[in-house]
Short mmCIF file of C-alpha atoms in Angstrom, two decimals:
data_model
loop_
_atom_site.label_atom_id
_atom_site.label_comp_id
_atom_site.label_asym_id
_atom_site.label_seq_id
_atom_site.Cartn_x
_atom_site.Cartn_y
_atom_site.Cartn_z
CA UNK A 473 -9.80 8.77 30.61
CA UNK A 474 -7.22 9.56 33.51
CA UNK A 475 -8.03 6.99 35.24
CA UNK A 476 -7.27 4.88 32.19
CA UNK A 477 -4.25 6.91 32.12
CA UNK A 478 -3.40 6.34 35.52
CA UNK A 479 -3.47 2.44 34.92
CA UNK A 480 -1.83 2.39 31.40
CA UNK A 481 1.22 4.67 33.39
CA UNK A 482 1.53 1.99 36.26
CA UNK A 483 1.19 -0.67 34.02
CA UNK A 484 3.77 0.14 32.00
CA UNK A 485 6.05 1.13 34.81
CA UNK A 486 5.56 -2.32 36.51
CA UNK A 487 6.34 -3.89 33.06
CA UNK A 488 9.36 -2.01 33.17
CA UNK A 489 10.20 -2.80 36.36
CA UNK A 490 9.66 -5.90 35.85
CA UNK A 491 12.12 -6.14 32.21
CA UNK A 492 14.70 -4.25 34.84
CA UNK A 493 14.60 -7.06 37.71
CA UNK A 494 14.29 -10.17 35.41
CA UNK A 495 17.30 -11.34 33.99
CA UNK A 496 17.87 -8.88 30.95
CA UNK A 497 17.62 -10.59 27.77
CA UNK A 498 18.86 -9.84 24.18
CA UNK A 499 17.86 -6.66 22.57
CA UNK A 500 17.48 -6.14 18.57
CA UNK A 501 21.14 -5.54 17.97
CA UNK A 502 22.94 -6.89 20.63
CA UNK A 503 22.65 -10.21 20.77
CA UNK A 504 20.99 -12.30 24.18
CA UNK A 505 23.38 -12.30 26.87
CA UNK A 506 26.17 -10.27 25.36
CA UNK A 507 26.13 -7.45 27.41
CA UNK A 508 26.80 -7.82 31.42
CA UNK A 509 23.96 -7.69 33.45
CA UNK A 510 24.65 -3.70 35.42
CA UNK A 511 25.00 -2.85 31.59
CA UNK A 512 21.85 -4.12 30.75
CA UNK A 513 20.10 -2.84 34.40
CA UNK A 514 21.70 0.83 33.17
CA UNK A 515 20.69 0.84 29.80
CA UNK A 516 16.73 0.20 31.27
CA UNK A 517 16.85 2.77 33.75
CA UNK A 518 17.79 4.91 30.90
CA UNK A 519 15.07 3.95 28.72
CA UNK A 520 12.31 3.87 31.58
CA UNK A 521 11.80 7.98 31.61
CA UNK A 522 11.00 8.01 28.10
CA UNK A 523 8.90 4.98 28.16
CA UNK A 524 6.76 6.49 30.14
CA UNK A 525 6.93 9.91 28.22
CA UNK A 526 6.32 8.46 25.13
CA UNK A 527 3.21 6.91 27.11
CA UNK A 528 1.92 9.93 28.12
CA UNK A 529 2.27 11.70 24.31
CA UNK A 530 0.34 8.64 22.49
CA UNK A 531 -2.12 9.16 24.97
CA UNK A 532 -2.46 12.97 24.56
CA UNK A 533 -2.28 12.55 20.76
CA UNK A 534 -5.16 10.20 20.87
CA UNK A 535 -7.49 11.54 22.97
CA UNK A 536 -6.68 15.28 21.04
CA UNK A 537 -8.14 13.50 18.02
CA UNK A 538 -8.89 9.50 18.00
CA UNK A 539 -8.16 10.07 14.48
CA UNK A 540 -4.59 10.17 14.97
CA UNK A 541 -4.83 6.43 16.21
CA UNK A 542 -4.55 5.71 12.53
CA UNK A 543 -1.33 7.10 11.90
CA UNK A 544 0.30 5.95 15.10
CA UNK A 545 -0.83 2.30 13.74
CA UNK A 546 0.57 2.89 10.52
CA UNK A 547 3.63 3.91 11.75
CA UNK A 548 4.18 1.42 13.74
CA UNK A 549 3.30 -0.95 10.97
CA UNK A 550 5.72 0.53 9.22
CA UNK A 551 8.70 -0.10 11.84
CA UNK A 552 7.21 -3.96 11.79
CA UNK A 553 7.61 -4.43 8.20
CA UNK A 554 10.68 -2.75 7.64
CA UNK A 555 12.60 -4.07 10.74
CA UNK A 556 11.63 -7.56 9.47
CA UNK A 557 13.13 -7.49 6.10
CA UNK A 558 17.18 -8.87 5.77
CA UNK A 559 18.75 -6.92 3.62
CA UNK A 560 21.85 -7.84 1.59
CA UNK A 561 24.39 -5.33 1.81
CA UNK A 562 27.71 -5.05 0.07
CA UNK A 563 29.56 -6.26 3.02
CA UNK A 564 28.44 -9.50 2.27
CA UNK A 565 26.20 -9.96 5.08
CA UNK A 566 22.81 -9.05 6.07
CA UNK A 567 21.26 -6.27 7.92
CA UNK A 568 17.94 -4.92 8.74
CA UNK A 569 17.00 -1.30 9.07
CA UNK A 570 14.60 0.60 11.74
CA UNK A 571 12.02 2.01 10.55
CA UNK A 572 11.48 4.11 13.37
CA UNK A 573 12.44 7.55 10.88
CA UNK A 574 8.77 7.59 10.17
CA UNK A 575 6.66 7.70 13.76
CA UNK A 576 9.78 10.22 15.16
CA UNK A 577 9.09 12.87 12.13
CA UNK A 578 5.31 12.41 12.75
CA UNK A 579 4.79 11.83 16.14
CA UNK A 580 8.31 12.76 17.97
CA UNK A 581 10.78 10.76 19.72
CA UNK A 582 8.99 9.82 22.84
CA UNK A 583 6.19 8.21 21.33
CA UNK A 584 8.07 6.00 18.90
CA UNK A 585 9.43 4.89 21.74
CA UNK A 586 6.84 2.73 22.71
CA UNK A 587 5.93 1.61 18.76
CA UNK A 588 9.85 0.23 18.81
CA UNK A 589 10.15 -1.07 21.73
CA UNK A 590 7.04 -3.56 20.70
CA UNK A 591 8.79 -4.24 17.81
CA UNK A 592 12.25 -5.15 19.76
CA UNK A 593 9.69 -7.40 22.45
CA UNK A 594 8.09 -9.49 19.57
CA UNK A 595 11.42 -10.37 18.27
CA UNK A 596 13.54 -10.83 21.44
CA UNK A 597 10.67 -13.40 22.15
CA UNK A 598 9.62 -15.37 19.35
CA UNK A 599 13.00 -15.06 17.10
CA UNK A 600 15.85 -14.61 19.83
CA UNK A 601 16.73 -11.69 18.25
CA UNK A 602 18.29 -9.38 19.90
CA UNK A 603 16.86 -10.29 23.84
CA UNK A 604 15.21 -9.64 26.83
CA UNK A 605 18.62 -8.81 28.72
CA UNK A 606 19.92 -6.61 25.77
CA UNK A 607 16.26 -5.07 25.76
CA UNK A 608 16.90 -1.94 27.36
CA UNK A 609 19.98 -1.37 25.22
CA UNK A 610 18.39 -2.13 22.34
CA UNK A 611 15.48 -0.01 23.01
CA UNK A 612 18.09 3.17 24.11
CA UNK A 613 19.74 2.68 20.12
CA UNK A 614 17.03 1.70 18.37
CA UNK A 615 14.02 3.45 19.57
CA UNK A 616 15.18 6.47 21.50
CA UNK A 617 18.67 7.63 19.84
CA UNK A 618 17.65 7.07 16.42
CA UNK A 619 14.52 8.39 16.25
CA UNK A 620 15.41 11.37 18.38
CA UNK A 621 18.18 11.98 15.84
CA UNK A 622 15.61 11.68 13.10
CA UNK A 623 13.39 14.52 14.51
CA UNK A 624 16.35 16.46 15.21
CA UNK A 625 17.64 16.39 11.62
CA UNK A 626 14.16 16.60 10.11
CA UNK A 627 13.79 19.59 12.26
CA UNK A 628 16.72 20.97 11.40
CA UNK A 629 16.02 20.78 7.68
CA UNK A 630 13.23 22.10 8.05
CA UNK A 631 14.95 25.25 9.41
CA UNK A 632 17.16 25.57 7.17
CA UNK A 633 14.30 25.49 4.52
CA UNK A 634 15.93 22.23 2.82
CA UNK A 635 13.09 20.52 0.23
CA UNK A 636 10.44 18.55 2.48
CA UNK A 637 11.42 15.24 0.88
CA UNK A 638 14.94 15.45 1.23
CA UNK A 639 14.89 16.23 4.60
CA UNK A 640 13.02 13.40 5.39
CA UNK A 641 15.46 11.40 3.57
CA UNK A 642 18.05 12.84 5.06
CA UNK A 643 16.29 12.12 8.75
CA UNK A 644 15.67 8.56 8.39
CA UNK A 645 18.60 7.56 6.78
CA UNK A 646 21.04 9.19 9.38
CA UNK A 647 18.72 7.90 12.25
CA UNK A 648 19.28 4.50 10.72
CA UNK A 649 23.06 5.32 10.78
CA UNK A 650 22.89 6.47 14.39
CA UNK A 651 21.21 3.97 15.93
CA UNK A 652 23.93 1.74 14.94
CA UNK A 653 26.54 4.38 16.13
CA UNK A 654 24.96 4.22 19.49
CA UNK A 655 24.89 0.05 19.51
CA UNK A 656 28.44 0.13 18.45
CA UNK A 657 29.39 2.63 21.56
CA UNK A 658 26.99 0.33 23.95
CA UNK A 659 29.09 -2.57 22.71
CA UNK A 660 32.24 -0.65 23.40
CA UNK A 661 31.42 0.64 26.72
CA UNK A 662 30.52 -3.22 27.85
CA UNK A 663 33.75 -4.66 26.02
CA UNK A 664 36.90 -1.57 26.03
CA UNK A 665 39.60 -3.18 24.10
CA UNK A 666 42.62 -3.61 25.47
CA UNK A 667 45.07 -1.34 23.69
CA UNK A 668 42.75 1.54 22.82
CA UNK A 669 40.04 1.57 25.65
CA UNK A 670 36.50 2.42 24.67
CA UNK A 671 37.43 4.58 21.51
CA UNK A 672 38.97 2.23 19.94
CA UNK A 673 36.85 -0.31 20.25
CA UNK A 674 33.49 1.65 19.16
CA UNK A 675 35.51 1.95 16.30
CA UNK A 676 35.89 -1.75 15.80
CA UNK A 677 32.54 -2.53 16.27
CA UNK A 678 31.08 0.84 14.23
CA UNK A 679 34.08 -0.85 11.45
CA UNK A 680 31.38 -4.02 11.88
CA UNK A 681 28.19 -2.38 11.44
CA UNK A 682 28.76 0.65 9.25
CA UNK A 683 29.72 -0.30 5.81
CA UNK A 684 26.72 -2.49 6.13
CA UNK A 685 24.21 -0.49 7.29
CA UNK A 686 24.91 2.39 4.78
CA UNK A 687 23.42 1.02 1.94
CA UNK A 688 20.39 -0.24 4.04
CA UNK A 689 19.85 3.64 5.69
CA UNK A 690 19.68 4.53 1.92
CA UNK A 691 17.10 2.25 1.24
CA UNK A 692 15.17 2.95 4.78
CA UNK A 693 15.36 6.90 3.40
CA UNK A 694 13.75 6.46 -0.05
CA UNK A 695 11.07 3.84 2.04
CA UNK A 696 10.07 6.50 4.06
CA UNK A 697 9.90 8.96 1.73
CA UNK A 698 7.76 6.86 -0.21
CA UNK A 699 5.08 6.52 2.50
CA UNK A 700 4.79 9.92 3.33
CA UNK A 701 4.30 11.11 -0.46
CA UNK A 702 1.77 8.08 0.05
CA UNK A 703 0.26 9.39 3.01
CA UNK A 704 0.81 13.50 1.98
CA UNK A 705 -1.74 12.09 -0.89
CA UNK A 706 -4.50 10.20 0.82
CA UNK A 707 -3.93 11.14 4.23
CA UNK A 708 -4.14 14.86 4.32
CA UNK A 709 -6.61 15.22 7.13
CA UNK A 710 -4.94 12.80 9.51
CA UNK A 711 -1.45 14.82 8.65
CA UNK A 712 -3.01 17.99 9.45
CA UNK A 713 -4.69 16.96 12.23
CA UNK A 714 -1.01 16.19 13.88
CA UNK A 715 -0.08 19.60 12.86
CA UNK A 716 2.14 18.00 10.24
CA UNK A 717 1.33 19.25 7.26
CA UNK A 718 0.79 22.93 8.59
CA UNK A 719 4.26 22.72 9.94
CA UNK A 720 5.14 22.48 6.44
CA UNK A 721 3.44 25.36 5.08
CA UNK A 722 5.15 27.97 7.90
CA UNK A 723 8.30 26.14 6.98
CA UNK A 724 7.76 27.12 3.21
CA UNK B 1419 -0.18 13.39 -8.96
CA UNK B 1420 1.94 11.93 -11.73
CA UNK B 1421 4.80 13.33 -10.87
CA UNK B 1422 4.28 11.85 -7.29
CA UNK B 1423 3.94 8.71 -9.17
CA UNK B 1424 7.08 8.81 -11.06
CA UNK B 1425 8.99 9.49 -8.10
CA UNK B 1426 8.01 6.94 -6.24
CA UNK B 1427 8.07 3.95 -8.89
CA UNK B 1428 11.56 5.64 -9.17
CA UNK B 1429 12.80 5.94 -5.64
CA UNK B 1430 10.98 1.72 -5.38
CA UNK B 1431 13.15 0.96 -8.25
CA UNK B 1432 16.60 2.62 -6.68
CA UNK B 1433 15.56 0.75 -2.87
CA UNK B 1434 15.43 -2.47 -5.14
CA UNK B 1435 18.52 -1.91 -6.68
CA UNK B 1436 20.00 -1.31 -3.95
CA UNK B 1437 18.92 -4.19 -1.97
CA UNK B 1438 19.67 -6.33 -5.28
CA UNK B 1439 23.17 -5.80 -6.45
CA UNK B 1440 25.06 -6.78 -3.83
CA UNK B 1441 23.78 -9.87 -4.22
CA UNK B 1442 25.29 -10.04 -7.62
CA UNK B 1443 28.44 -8.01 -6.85
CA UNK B 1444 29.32 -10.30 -3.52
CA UNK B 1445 28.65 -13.59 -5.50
CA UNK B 1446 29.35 -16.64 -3.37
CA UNK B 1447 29.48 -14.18 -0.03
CA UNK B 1448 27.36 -15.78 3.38
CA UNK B 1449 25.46 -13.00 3.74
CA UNK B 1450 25.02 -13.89 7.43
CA UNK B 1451 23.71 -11.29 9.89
CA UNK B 1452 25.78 -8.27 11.02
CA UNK B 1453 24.42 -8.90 14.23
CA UNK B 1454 25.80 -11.72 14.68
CA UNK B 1455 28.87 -10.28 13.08
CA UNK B 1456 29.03 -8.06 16.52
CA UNK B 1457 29.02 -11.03 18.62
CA UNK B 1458 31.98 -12.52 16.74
CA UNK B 1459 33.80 -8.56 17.35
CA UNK B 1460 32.98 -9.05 21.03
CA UNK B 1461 34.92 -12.36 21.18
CA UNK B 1462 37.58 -10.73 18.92
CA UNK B 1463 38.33 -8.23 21.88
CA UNK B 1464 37.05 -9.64 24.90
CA UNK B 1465 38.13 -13.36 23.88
CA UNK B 1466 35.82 -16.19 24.59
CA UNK B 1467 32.48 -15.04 25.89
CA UNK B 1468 30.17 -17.35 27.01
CA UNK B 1469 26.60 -15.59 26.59
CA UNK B 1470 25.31 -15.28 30.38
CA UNK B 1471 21.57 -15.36 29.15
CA UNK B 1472 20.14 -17.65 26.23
CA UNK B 1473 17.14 -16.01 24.47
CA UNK B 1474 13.96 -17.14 25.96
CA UNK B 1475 12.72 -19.52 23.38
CA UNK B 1476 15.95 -20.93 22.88
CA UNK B 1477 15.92 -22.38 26.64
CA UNK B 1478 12.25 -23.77 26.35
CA UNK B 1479 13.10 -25.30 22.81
CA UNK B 1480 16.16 -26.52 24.28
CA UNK B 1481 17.62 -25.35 21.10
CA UNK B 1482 18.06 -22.81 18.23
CA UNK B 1483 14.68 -22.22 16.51
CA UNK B 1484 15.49 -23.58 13.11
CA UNK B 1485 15.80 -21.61 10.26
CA UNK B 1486 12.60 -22.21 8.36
CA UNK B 1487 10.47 -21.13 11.60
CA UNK B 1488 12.31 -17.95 12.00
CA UNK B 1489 12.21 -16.68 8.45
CA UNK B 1490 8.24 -18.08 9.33
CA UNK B 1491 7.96 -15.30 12.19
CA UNK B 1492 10.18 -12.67 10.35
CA UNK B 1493 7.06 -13.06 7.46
CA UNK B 1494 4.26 -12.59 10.25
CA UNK B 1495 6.13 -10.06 11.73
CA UNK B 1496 5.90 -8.55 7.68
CA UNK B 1497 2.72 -9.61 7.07
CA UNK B 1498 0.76 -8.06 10.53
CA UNK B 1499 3.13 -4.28 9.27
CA UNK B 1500 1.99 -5.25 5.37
CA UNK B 1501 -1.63 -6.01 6.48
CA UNK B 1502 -2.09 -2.56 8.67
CA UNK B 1503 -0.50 -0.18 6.45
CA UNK B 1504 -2.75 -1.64 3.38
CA UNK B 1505 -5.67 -1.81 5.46
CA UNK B 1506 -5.66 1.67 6.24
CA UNK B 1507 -4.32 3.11 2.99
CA UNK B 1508 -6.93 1.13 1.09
CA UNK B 1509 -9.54 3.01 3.13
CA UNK B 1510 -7.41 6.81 2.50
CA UNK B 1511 -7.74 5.69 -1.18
CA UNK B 1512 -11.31 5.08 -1.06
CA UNK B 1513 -12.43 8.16 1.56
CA UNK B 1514 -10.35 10.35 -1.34
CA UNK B 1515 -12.87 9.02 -4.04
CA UNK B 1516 -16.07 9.67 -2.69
CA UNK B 1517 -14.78 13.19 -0.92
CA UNK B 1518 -14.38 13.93 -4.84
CA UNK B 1519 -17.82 12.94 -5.49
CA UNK B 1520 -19.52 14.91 -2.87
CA UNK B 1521 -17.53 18.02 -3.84
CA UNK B 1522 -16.10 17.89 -0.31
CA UNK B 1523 -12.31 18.42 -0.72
CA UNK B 1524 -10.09 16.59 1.33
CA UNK B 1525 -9.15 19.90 2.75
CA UNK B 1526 -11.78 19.56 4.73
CA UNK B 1527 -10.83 18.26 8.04
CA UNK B 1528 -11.94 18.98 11.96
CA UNK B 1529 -14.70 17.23 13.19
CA UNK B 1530 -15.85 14.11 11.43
CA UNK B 1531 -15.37 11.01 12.33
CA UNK B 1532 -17.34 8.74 10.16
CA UNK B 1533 -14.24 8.10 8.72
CA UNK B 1534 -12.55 6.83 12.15
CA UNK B 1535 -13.81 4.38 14.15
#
């Protein structure tokens, strides 16, 4: 099994390595080629520490119990299906949501890293969305920031003893929200307006994606919420073997 | 169990709502993506900007990947998330039933795998 390790580890640092020399390409929200290249080479770097991280805690969760394989699937189903769907929003234009609230409440921020980032690959590639470039970027909002945010607020909750399912709302709705915070201040940083500098253009571009994305965080909340009650029903063993459900019981 | 039930045919019905009116409320809107809306924001403030890369596919199509392909990959992309999640619910569902029957609670936990594989 280390040895395994050891190979999965350099593997995925050469592929990152490799995303960091090539060319960067598009990433989910930031479109192919719309961010200038040191941007994109920054945003990777950033990324590659938790990459590897989030590596390194799938592994450990697996080989603690193979059983836990099934959820990490699942949840990474789950960011599939929900990242694919367009959503209308009241804006009058379409968005799609994360999905990423899920993994990051049961597995933790690191290792949803590598479920998103997946995600982000299949679709820079086969449906030039977002991009290879913007990949790093992409993968910093999308599956770092937000899901970190979604622990952290599901933690949090839990804390402050708010109801289960309402904190779980609560956590993937405003990691939805956050992830396009963060690709709204990646967009500013990479294109300061003129007047204002960076504020005032993360403002602009958070004025783009925010009154759409609301409604769609909703919707990403009550969708997650959904699946756990789904999984809290038929999954108990698998949620107690990640320590999930026990969590809950200390936190009543 | 039933009120688990109830809450989620009601939170389904809210997410649909959701997702619904504004398709009703915004008659006649585009509904284009609001990712594409950010590209338009970056030209807004930066003025023309020429993307420096073109997505992969695009350069060995020599073109944009027409719209009845894409919503093509967007379903497999669906279906692959659709066909896990199912796949291993359907088998939750099932391991609850028979746990029932042998009078083994799905308390039980720790060691077995039968159930993995």
């Amino acid at each position: 099994m280390p040895k395994k390790e050891k190979i999965l580890l350099k593997a995925s640092i050469a592929c990152a390595a490799l995303f960091a020399i090539a060319p960067v390409s598009n990433a989910m929200h930031i479109m192919e080629g719309y961010l200038p290249a040191r941007y994109c080479v920054a945003w990777e770097v950033i990324c590659l520490p938790v990459l590897i991280a989030g590596v390194i805690s799938l592994r450990k969760k697996v080989n603690e119990n193979r059983r836990n394989l099934t959820l990490i699937a699942m949840s990474g189903a789950f960011i599939f299906v929900i990242s694919s769907l367009k959503i209308p929003s009241v804006t009058g234009s379409c968005s799609h949501m994360t999905g990423t609230g899920l993994g990051a409440i049961l597995f933790g921020p690191s290792a949803v890293s590598i479920l998103g980032i997946i995600v982000l690959i299949f679709q820079a590639v086969l449906l030039a969305h977002g991009g290879l470039t913007t990949l790093g970027a992409n993968t910093f909002s999308m599956a770092i920031a937000g899901p970190l945010a979604a622990f952290g607020i599901y933690r949090l909750c839990e804390k402050l003893k708010v109801n289960r399912k309402v904190g779980i709302f609560l956590a993937a709705l405003l990691g939805d929200l956050f992830t396009y915070c963060v690709t709204s201040v990646q967009l500013a940083l990479a294109y300061p307006s003129e007047s204002g500098g960076v504020f005032a253009s993360a403002v602009k571009f958070l004025g783009v994606f925010a009154p759409t994305q609301l409604p769609l965080a909703v919707i990403e909340g009550i969708l997650t919420v959904v699946i756990v009650i789904g999984l809290e029903t038929y999954a108990r063993p698998e949620l107690k073997s990640l320590g999930f459900l026990g969590r809950e019981k200390e936190a009543k | 169990m039933t009120k688990n039930a109830k809450t989620v045919i009601l939170l389904l019905v809210i997410a649909v709502l959701i997702a619904v009116i504004p398709l009703f409320a915004r008659k006649g809107a585009e509904f284009g993506g609001s990712d594409d809306a950010g590209s338009v924001m970056v030209e807004e403030i930066h003025g023309e900007y020429e993307p420096w890369f073109t997505p992969v596919l695009e350069t060995a199509l020599g073109g944009e990947l027409p719209g009845e392909v894409e919503s093509l990959i967007f379903c497999v992309q669906t279906g692959i998330g659709v066909g896990v999640i199912a796949f291993f619910m359907g088998r939750f569902v099932e391991r609850k039933k028979w746990m029932k029957k042998l009078g083994t609670d799905s308390e039980t936990d720790g060691e077995q795998t039968d159930d993995c594989d």
